[in-house]
Coordinates of C-alpha atoms in Angstrom, one line a residue:
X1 CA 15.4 57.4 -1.4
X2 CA 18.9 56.9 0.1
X3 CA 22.5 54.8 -1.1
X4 CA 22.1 52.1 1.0
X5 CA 21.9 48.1 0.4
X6 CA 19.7 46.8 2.2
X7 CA 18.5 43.0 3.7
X8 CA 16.6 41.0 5.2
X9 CA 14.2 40.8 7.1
X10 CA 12.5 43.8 6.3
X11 CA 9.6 43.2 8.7
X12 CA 10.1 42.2 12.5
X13 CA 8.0 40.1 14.9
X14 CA 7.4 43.7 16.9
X15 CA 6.4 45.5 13.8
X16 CA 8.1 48.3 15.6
X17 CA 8.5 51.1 13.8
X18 CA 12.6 51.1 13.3
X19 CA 15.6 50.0 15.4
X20 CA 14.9 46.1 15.4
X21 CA 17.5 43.7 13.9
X22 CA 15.7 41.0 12.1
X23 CA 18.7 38.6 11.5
X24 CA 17.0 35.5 8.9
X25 CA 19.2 32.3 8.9
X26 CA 21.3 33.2 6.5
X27 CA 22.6 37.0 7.8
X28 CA 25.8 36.5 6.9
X29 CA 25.7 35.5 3.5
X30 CA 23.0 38.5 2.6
X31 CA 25.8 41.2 4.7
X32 CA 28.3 39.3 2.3
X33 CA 26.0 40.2 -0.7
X34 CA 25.4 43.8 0.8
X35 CA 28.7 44.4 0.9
X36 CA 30.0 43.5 -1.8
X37 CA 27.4 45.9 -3.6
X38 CA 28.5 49.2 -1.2
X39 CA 32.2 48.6 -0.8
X40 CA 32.4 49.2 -4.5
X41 CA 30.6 52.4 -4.4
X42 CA 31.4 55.7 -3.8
X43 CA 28.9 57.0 -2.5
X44 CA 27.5 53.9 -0.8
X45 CA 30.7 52.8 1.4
X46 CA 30.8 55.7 3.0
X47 CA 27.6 55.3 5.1
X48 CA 26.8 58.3 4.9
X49 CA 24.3 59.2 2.1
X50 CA 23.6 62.6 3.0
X51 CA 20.1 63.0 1.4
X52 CA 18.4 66.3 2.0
X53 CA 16.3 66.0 4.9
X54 CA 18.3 63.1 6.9
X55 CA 21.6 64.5 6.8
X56 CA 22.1 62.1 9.7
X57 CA 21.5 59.1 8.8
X58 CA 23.8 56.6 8.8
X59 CA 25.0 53.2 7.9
X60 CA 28.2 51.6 8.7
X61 CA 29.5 49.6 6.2
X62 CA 26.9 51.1 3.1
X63 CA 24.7 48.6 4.4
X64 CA 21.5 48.0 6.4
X65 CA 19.2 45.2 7.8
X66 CA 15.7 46.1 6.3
X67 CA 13.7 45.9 9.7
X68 CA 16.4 47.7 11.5
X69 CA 16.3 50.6 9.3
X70 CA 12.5 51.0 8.8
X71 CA 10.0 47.9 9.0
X72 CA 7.9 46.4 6.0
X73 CA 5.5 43.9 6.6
X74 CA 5.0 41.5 3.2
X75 CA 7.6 43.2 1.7
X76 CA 8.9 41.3 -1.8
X77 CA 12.4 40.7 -0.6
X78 CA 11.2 39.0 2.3
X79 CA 8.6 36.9 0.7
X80 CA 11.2 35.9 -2.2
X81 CA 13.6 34.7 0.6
X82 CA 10.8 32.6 2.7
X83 CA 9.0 31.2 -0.4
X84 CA 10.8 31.4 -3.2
X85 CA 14.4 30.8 -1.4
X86 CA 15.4 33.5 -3.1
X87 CA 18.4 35.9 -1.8
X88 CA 17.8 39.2 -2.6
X89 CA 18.9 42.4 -1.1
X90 CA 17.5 45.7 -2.2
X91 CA 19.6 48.5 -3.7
X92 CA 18.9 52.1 -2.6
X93 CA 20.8 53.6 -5.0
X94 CA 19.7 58.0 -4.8
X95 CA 18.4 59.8 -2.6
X96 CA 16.3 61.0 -5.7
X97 CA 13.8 58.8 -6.6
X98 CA 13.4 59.8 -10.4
X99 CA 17.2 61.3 -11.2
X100 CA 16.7 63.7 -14.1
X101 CA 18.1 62.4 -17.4
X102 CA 21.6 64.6 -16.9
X103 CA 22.3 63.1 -13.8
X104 CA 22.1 59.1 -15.3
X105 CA 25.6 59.0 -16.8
X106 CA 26.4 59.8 -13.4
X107 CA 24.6 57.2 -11.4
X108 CA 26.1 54.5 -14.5
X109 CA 29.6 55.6 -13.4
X110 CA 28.7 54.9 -9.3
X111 CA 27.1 51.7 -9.8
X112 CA 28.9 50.0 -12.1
X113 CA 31.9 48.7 -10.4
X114 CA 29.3 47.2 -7.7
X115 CA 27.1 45.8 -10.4
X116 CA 30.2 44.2 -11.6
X117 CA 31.3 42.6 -7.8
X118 CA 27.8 41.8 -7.7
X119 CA 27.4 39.3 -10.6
X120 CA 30.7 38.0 -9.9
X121 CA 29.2 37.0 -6.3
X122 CA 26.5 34.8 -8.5

């Protein structure tokens, strides 16, 4: 996991590994969306998630281009865009994929300010 938002693409016409920006046609309405989700979090706008294990990893802004960050061929996010002309960005949202139970009133208070910017974007 991390606290990121990430968009699309996810996959690159180099399936290389990481470091290539797939921009779609709409880039800057999904970094609009993206945004909007990590400026409102406290964690997330800082860019700097600091999960155990990649301390160093970054993101300016809170947010990421899919591909750039890691690629995913036939990922659903890119396949709802193309298909389904569906914008969706995905929400990284721990760097814990299951949080325990204590830690959920926690993660409530982080995300819901962005959830809330979020729909109002709809």
């Amino acid at each position: 996991g991390s606290v990121v938002a990430s968009y699309p693409y996810d996959d690159s016409p180099t399936h290389r590994r990481t470091g290539v920006y797939s921009k779609s046609a709409d880039d800057e309405v999904f970094r609009y969306l993206a945004k909007a989700y990590a400026s409102h979090h406290p964690i997330m706008r800082t860019g700097k998630p600091n999960c155990t294990g990649e301390e160093g990893e970054t993101f300016p802004e809170g947010i990421t281009n899919g591909a750039q960050w890691y690629d995913v061929e036939g990922g659903m996010q890119d396949y709802n865009y193309v298909w389904a002309n569906c914008f969706e960005i995905t929400l990284e949202l721990s760097c814990c994929k299951y949080p325990p139970t204590s830690e959920l009133p926690k993660e409530w208070e982080n995300n819901r300010e962005s959830l809330l910017a979020f729909i109002e974007k709809v």
